[in-house]
Tab-separated table of C-alpha atoms in Angstrom:
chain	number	residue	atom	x	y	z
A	4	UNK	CA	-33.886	-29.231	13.169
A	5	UNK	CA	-32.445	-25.973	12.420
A	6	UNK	CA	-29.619	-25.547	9.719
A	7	UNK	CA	-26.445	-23.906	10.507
A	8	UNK	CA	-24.379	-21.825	7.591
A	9	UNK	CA	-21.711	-20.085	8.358
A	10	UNK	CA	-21.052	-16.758	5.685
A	11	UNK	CA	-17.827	-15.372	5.557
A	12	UNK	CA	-17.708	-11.903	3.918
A	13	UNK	CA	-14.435	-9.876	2.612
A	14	UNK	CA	-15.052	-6.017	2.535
A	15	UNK	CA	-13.976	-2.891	2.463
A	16	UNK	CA	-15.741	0.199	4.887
A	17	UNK	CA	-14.610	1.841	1.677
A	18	UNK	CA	-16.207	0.011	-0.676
A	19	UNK	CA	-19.542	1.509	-1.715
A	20	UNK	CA	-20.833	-1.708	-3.331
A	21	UNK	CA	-20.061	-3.315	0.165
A	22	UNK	CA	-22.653	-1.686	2.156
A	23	UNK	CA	-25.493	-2.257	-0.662
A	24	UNK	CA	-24.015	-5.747	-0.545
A	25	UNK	CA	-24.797	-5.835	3.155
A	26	UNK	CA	-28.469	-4.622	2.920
A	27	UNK	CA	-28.986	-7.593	-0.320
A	28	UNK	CA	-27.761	-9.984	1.849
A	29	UNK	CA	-29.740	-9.405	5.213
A	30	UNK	CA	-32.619	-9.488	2.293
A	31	UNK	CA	-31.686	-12.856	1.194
A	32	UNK	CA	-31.414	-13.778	4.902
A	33	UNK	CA	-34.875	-12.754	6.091
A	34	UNK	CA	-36.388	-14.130	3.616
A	35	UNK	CA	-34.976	-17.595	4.696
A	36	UNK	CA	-37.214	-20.358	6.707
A	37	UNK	CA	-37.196	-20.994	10.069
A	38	UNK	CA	-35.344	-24.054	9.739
A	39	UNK	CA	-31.310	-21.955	8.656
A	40	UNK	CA	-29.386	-19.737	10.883
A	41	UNK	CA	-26.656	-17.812	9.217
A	42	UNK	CA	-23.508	-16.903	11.094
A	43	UNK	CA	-21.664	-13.992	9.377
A	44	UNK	CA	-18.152	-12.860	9.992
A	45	UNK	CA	-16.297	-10.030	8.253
A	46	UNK	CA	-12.915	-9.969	7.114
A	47	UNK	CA	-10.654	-7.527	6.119
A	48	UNK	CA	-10.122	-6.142	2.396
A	49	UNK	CA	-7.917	-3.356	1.570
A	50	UNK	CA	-8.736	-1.461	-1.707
A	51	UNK	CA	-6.479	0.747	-2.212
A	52	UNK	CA	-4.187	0.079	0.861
A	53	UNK	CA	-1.563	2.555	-0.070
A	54	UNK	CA	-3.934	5.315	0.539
A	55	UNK	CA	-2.543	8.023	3.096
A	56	UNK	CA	-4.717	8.389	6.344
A	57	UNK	CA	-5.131	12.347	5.721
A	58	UNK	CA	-5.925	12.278	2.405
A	59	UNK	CA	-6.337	15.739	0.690
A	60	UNK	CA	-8.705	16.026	-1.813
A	61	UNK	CA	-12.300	15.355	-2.512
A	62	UNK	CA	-13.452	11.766	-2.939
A	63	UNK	CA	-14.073	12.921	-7.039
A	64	UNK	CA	-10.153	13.363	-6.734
A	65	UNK	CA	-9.065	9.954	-5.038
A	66	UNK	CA	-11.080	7.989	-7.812
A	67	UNK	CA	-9.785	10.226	-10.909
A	68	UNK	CA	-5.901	9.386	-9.449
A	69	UNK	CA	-6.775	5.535	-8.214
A	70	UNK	CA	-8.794	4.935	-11.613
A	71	UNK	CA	-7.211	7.480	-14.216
A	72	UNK	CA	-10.622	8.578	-15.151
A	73	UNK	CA	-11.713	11.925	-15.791
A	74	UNK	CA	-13.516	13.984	-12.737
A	75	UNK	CA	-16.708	14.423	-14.745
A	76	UNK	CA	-17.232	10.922	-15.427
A	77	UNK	CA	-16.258	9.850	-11.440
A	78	UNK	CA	-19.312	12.236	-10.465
A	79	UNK	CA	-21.473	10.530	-13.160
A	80	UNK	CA	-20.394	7.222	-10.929
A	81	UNK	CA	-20.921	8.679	-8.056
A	82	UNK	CA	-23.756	9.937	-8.816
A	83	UNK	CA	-25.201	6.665	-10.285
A	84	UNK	CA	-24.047	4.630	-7.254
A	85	UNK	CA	-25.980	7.259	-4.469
A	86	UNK	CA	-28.760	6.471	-6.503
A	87	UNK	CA	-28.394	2.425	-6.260
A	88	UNK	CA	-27.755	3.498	-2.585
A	89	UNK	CA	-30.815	5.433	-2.406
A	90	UNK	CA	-32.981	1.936	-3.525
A	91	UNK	CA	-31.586	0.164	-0.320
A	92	UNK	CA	-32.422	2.360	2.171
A	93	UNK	CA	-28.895	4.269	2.239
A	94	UNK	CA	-28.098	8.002	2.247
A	95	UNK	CA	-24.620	8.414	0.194
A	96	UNK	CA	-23.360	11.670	0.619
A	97	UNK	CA	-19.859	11.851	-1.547
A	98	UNK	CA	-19.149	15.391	-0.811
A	99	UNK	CA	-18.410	14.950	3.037
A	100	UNK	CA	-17.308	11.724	2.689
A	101	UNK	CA	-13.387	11.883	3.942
A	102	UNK	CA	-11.153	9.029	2.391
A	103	UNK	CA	-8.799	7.428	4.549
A	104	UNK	CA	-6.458	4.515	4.970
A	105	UNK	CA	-8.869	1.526	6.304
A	106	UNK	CA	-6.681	-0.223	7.997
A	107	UNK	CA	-7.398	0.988	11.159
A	108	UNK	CA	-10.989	0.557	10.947
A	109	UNK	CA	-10.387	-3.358	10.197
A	110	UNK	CA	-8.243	-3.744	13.350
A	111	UNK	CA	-11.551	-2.702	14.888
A	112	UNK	CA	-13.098	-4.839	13.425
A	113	UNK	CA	-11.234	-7.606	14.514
A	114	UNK	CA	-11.448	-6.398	18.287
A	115	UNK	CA	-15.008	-6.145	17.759
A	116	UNK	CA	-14.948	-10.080	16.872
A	117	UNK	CA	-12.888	-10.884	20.217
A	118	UNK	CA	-15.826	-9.132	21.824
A	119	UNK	CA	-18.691	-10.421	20.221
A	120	UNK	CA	-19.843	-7.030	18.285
A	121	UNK	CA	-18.335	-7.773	14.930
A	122	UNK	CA	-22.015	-7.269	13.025
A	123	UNK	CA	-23.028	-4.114	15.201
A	124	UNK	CA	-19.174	-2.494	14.461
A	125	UNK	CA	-19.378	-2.838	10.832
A	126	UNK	CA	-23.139	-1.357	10.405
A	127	UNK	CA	-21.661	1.455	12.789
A	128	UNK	CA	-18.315	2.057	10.528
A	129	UNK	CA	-20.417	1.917	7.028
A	130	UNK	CA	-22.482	4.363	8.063
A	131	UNK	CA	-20.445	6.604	9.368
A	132	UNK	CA	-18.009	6.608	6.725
A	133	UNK	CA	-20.886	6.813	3.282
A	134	UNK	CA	-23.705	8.713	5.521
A	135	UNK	CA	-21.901	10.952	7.829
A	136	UNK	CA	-18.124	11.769	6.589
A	137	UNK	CA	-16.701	10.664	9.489
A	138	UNK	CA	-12.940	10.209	9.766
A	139	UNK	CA	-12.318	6.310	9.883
A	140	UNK	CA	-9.114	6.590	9.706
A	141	UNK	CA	-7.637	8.335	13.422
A	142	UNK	CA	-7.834	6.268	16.330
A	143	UNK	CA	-10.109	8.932	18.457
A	144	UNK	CA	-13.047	8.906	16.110
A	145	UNK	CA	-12.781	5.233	15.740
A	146	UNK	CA	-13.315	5.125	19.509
A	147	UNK	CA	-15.906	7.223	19.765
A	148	UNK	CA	-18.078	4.984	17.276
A	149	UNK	CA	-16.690	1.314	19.184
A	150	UNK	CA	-18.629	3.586	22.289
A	151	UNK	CA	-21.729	3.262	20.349
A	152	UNK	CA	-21.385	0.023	19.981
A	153	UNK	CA	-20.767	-1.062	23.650
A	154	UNK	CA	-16.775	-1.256	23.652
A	155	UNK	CA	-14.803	0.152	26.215
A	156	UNK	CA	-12.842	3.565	25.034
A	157	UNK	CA	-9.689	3.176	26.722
A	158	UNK	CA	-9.650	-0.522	25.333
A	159	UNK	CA	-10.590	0.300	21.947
A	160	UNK	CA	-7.322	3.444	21.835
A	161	UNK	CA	-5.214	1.106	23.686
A	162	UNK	CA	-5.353	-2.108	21.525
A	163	UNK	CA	-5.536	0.105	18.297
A	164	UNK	CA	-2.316	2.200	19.320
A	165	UNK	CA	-0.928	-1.011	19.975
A	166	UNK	CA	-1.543	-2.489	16.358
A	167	UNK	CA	-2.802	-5.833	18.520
A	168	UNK	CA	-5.105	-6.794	15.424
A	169	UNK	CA	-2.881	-5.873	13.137
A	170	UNK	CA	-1.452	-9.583	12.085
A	171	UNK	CA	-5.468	-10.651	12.137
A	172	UNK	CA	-5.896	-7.791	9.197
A	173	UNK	CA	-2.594	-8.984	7.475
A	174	UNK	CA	-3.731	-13.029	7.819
A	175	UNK	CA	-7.669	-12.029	6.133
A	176	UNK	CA	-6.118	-9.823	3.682
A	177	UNK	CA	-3.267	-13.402	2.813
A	178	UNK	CA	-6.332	-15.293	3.042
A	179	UNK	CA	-8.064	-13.534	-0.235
A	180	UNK	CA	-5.484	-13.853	-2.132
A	181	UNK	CA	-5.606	-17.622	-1.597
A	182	UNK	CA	-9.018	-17.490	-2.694
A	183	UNK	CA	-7.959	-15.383	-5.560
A	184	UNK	CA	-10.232	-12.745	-4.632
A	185	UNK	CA	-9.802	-9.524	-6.527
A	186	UNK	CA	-12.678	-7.561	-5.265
A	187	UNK	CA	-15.189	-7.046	-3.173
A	188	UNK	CA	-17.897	-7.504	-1.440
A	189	UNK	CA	-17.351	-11.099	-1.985
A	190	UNK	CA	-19.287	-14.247	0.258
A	191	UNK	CA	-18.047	-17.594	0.867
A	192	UNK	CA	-21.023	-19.707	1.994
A	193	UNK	CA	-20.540	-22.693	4.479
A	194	UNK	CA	-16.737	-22.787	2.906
A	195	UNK	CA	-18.262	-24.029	-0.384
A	196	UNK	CA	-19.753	-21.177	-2.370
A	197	UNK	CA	-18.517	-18.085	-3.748
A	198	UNK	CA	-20.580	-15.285	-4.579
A	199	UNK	CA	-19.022	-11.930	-5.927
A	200	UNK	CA	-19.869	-8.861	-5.778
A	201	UNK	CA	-23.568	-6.915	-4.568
A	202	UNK	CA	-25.954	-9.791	-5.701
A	203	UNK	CA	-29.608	-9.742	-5.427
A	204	UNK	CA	-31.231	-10.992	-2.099
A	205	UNK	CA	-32.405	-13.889	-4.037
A	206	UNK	CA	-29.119	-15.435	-4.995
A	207	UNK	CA	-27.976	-15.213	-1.385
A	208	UNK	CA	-31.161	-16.975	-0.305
A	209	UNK	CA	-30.693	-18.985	-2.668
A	210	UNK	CA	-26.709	-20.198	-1.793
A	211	UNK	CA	-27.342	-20.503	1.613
A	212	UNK	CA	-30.319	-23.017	0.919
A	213	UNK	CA	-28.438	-24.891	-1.094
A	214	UNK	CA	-25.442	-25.119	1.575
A	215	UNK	CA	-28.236	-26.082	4.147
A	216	UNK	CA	-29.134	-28.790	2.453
A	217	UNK	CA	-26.162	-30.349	1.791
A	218	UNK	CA	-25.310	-30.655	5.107
């Protein structure tokens, strides 16, 4: 009998930690038996939500304004974290990366969901936005990936003009602060287990055994 476990995850496409989460935990999850099936969904998780869509400036200069730390010591992080990057399989490049409001991208996201691409849609949109400085933030580009991906265009600008997903965004983004979450990536397993932050594969494996059994 096979073992349903349903993962919720709460990220950010601008959260660097978030896509070496998401390589850690598809890890965890292929290392699992035969006998669980994991169901992920992603929900929305603004970091710095007051961020302008056309940001000017390098992504050194967002993080010395967000964090009040000096430039040289943001490209020492920066430089640390492509290298943590580099040992999952993931090509960081912080000079072309373009920082952008996300909330956009999450309203994708959520359209995505309604069309049963969710997973596929948020590989695309990590990518993109730590491996090829795309421009997550403008409706056209964000169309042009949701192509990729097997959405319709015209849907995709329409329902994103619209702001259709827009109270979906707003109701994830209420629901973390319920859960008192305060960063992310962050994993609630089968609606009983928390796990913060970029853990190793064997801690997810580990939760969502646990939450298999149990039920």
């Amino acid at each position: 009998m096979t073992q349903r476990v349903k993962v919720d995850v709460w990220s950010d496409i601008a959260c660097p930690w978030c896509f070496v989460g998401k390589r850690r935990f598809e890890q965890g999850v292929a290392a699992l038996g035969d006998g669980v099936e994991v169901e992920v969904e992603y929900h929305s998780f603004e970091l710095a939500p007051d961020t302008p869509v056309d940001f000017e400036g390098s992504e050194v200069d967002f993080l010395a304004g967000h964090k009040g730390m000096p430039a040289a010591q943001v490209e020492q992080m920066l430089g640390q974290m492509t290298q943590v990057a580099a040992g999952e399989g993931l090509a960081y490049d912080f000079d072309a990366l373009q920082h952008t409001n996300t909330r956009k991208a999450h309203e994708l996201l959520h359209l995505a969901k309604a069309h049963g691409v969710q997973p596929a849609m948020k590989e695309r949109l990590l990518r993109a936005y730590f491996e090829q400085g795309r421009h997550l933030g403008r409706v056209d580009e964000l169309a042009d990936l949701a192509v990729e991906v097997g959405l319709d265009r015209d849907v995709v600008v329409r329902e994103l003009e619209a702001g259709t997903y827009a109270d979906a965004v707003q109701a994830d983004v209420d629901q973390a602060m319920r859960y008192g979450i305060g960063g992310v990536p962050f994993y609630v397993v089968d609606g009983k287990y928390g796990i913060s932050g970029a853990q190793s594969p064997e801690t997810f494996a580990g939760a969502i055994e646990k939450a298999a059994s149990e039920q």
